[in-house]
XYZ file of C-alpha atoms in Angstrom:
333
model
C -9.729 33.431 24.855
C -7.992 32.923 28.032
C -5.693 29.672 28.446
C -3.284 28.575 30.504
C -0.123 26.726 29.339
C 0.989 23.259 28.917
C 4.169 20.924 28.178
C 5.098 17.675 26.987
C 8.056 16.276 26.725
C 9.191 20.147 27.991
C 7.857 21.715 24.940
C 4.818 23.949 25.192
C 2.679 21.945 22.842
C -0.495 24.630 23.513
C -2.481 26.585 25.488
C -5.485 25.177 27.179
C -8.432 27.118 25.806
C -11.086 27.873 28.732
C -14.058 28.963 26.698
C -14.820 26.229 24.034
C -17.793 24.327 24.811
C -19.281 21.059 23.576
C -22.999 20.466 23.784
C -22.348 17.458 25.785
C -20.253 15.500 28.045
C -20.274 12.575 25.417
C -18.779 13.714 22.661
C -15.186 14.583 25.239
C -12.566 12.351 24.185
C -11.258 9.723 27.195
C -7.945 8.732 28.248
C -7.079 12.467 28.396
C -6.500 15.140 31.590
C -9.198 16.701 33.381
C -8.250 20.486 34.627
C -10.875 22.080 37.193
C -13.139 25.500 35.996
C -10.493 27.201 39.203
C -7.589 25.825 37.130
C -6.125 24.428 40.594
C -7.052 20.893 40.214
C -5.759 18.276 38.049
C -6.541 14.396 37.741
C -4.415 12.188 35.398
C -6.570 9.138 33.940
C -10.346 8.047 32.622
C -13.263 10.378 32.732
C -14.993 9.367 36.274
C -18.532 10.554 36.728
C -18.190 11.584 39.738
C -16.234 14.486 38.544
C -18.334 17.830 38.380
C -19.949 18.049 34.606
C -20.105 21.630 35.400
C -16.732 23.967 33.921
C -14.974 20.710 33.826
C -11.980 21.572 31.424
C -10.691 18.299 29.286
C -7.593 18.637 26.702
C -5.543 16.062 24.831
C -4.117 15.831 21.006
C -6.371 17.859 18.274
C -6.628 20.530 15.521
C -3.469 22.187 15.980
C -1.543 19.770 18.374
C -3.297 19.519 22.114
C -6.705 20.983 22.613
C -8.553 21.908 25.446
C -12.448 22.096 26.090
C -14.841 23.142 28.964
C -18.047 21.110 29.622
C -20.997 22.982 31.018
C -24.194 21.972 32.334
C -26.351 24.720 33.672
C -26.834 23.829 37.356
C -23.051 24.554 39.511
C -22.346 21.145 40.510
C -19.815 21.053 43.340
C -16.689 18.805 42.505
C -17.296 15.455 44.409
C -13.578 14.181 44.142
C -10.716 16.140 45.581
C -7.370 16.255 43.473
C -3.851 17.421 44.156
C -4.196 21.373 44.102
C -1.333 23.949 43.051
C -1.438 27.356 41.360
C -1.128 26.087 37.949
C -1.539 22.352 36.234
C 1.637 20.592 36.341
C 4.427 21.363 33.563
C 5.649 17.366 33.494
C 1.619 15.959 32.545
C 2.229 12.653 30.371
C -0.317 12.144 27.057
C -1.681 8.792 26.634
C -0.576 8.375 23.551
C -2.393 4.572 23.312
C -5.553 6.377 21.268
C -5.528 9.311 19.094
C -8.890 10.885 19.202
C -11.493 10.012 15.959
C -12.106 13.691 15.214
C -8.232 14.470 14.744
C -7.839 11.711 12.284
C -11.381 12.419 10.401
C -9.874 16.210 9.741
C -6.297 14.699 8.728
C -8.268 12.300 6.583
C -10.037 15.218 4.988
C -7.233 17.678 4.424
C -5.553 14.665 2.605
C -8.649 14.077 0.616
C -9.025 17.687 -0.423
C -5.366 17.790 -1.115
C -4.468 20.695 1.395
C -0.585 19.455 2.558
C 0.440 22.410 3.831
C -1.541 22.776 6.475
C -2.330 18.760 6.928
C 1.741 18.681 7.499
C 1.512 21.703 9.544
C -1.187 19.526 11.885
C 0.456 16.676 11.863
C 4.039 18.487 12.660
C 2.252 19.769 15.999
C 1.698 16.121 17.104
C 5.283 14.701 16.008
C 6.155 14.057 19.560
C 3.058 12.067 20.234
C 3.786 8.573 19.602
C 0.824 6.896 17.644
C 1.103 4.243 14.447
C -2.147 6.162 13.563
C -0.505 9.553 12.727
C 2.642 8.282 11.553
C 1.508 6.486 8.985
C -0.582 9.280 7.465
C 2.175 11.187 8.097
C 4.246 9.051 5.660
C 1.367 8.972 2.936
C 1.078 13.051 3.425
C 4.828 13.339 2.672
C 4.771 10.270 -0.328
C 2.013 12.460 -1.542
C 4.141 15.923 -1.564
C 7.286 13.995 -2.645
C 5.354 12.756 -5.622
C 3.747 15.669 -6.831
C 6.809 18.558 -6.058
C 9.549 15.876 -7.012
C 12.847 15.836 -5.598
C 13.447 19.914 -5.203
C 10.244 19.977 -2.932
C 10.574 22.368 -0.323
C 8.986 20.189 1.930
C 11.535 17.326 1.420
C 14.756 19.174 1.223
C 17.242 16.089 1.682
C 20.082 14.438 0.119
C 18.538 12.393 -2.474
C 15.541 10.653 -3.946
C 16.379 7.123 -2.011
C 17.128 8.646 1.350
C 14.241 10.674 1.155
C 11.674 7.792 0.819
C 14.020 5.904 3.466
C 12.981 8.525 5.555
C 9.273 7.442 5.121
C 9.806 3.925 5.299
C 11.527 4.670 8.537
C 8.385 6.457 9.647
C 6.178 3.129 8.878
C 8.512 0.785 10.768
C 7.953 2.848 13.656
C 4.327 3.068 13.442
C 4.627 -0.922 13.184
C 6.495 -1.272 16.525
C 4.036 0.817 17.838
C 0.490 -1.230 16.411
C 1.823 -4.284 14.550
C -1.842 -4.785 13.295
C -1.818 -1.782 12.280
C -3.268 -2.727 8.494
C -3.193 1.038 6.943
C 0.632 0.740 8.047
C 1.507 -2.205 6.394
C -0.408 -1.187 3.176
C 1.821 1.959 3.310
C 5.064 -0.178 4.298
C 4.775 -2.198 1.198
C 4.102 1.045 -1.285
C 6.746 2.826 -0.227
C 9.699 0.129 0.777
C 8.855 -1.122 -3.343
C 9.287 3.192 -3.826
C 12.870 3.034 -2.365
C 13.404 -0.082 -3.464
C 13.293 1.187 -6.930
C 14.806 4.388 -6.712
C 17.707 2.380 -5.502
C 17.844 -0.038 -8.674
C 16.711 -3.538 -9.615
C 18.905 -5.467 -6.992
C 17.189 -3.650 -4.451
C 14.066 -3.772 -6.039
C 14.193 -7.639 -6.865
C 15.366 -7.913 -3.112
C 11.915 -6.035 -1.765
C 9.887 -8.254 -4.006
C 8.854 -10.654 -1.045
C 9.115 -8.125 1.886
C 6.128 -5.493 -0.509
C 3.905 -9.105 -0.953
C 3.904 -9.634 3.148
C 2.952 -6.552 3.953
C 0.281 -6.331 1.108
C -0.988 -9.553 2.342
C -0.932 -8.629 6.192
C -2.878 -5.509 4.925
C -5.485 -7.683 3.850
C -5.846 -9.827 6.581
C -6.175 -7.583 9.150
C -8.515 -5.234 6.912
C -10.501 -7.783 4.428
C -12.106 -5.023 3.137
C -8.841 -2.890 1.916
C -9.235 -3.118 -2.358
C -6.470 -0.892 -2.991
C -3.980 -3.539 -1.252
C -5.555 -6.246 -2.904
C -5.635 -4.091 -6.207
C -1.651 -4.130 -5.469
C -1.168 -7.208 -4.514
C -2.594 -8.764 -7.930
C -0.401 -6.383 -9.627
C 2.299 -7.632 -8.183
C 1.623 -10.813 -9.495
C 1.093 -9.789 -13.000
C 3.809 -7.344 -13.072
C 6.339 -10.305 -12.335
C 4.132 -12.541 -14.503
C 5.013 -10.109 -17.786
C 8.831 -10.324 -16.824
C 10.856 -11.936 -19.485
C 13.310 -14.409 -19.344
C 16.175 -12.530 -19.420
C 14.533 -10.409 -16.270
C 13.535 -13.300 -14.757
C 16.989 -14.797 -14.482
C 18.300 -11.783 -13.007
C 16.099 -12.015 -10.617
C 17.738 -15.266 -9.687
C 21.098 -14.268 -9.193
C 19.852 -12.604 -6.259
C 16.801 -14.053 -4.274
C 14.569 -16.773 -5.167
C 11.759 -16.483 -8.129
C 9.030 -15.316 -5.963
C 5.390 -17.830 -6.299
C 2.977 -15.670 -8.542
C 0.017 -16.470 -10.987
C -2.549 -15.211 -12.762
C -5.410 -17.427 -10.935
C -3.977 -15.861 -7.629
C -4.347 -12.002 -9.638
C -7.749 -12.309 -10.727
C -8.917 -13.680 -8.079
C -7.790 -10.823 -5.896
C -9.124 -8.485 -8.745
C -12.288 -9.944 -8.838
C -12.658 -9.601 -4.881
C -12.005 -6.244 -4.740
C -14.434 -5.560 -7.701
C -17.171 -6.915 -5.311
C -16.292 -5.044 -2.442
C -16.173 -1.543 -4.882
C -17.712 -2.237 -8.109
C -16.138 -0.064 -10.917
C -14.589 2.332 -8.481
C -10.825 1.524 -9.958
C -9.322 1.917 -13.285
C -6.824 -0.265 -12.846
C -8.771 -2.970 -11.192
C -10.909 -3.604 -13.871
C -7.979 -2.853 -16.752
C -5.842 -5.918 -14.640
C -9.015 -8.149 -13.972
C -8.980 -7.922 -18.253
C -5.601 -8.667 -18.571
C -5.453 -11.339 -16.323
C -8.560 -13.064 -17.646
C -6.878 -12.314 -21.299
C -3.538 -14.111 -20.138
C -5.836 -16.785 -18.787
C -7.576 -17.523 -22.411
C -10.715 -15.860 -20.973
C -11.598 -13.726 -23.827
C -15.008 -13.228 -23.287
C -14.369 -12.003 -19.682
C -11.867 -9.887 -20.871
C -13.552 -7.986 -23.274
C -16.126 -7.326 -20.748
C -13.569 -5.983 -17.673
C -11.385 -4.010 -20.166
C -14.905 -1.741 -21.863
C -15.355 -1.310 -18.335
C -12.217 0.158 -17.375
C -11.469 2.172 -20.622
C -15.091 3.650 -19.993
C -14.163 4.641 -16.174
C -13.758 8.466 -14.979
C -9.935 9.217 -14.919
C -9.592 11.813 -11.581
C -5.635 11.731 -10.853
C -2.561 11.245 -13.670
C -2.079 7.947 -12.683
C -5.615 7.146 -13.364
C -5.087 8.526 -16.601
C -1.585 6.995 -17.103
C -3.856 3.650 -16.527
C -6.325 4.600 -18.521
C -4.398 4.954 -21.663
C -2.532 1.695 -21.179
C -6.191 -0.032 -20.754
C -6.699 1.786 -24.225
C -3.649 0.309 -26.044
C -4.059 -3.269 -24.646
C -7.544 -2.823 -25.419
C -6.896 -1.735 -29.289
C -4.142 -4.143 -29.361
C -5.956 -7.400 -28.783
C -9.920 -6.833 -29.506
């Protein structure tokens, strides 16, 4: 269809589509740029009303990088606002970059679902430029994702080595932070994948991240009470220095100070996110049974680990779980 070009930050980030049409008004994202059906007027802000519904042309970030749509009604409204007029929209038009718009992320949220990261890092390579904690940090989960799966020699994540790689991601996160410190998908993220570099770069480094992976995990929780995977993580952070032995333990020591942890404080961030998502993890319900078991619980135990070495494995690490739940399991009942 015909279009007409436009920039940000001097880059032609797209051409502005004149034929798409929505069904209605509504559904037009706000906080974007309004372009009139001549092409010769432009307004910079809100959606007003008084602005014809008729051809009105609206574009900001979407499928592909910037987006552009025409509204229609049938009657030919005249425009009841006058704007600056020029041959073409301006080159030098600013995006508000304080909202990215819910149908962007619900498609980046799908491709990552359906495991398409080619072309969800092709989308979300068009919007690099546009500052938003919301697409950086599912940025840095798309390229943990691709790191995990095509290793070090990924094409994707070409780089010097395993440590400055992730650094690269954690780098991403600490951004999107600056940008929405309540972000709480951002901190979750922050604390997977500093713990991630952390331990590609050895135990000092590791032992050093201990406290830094249990704030964000924490903040995660707060500011999203209903987030189970962080509170999944967080009890396993308790249990995995909880199973440290002595010797580990005192190397721990020599360089910070033996992080607080328990096994009351595990389970009863196990059992919390069992409520919220009954049976939907593996490793929930495998650590709810171990913690319970550590605790003297038997009976409890028993009852969390059939659970978990009865649940649907659908990823390797699932499985990886699985099969630990199995040998604990055999080992102890």
């Amino acid at each position: 269809s015909s279009g007409i070009n436009a920039e940000y930050g001097g880059k032609r980030v797209c051409t502005l589509v004149t034929s798409l049409k929505l069904s209605n008004s509504s559904s037009v994202p706000r906080d974007l740029y309004t372009v009139s059906r001549d092409q010769q007027h432009y307004k910079q802000g809100r959606h007003e009303e008084k602005w014809s519904q008729s051809g009105v042309r609206w574009w900001g970030l979407g499928a592909g990088g910037v987006i552009a749509a025409s509204v229609s009604n049938e009657t030919d409204e005249t425009e009841s606002t006058t704007a600056p007029s020029s041959t073409v929209p301006p080159t030098d038009l600013k995006l508000d970059s304080s909202s990215v718009p819910t149908y962007l992320l619900s498609q980046l949220d799908s491709l990552y679902s359906n495991g398409e990261y080619t072309e969800l890092l092709s989308l979300l390579d068009s919007c690099a430029d546009f500052p938003s904690a919301e697409l950086l940090w599912r940025h840095a989960r798309a390229l943990w994702q691709v790191f995990k799966s095509q290793g070090q020699n990924s094409s994707i994540l070409a780089r010097a080595d395993r440590v400055s790689q992730i650094q690269d991601l954690v780098d991403m996160l600490d951004k999107a932070l600056k940008l929405d410190p309540d972000c709480s998908a951002a901190h979750h993220w922050k604390a997977v994948l500093s713990n991630a570099c952390s331990g590609s770069a050895g135990l000092k480094q590791q032992f050093k991240n201990l406290e830094t992976m249990k704030y964000h995990l924490e903040r995660a929780i707060e500011l999203d009470p209903a987030d189970t995977v962080s509170m999944t993580l967080l009890g396993a952070w308790h249990v995995e220095l909880l199973e440290l032995s002595w010797v580990q333990r005192n190397f721990i020591s020599l360089y910070c100070t033996f992080p607080k942890c328990s096994y009351e404080e595990a389970l009863d961030l196990f059992l919390k996110a069992e409520d919220l998502a009954p049976g939907s993890s593996v490793r929930n319900l495998y650590l709810a049974g171990k913690a319970c078991f550590r605790l003297g619980r038997k009976s409890e135990a028993r009852q969390y680990l059939e659970h978990a070495v009865n649940c649907p494995a659908d990823t390797k690490e699932d499985q990886m779980v699985l099969e630990e739940a199995k040998r604990f399991y055999n080992s102890n009942f």
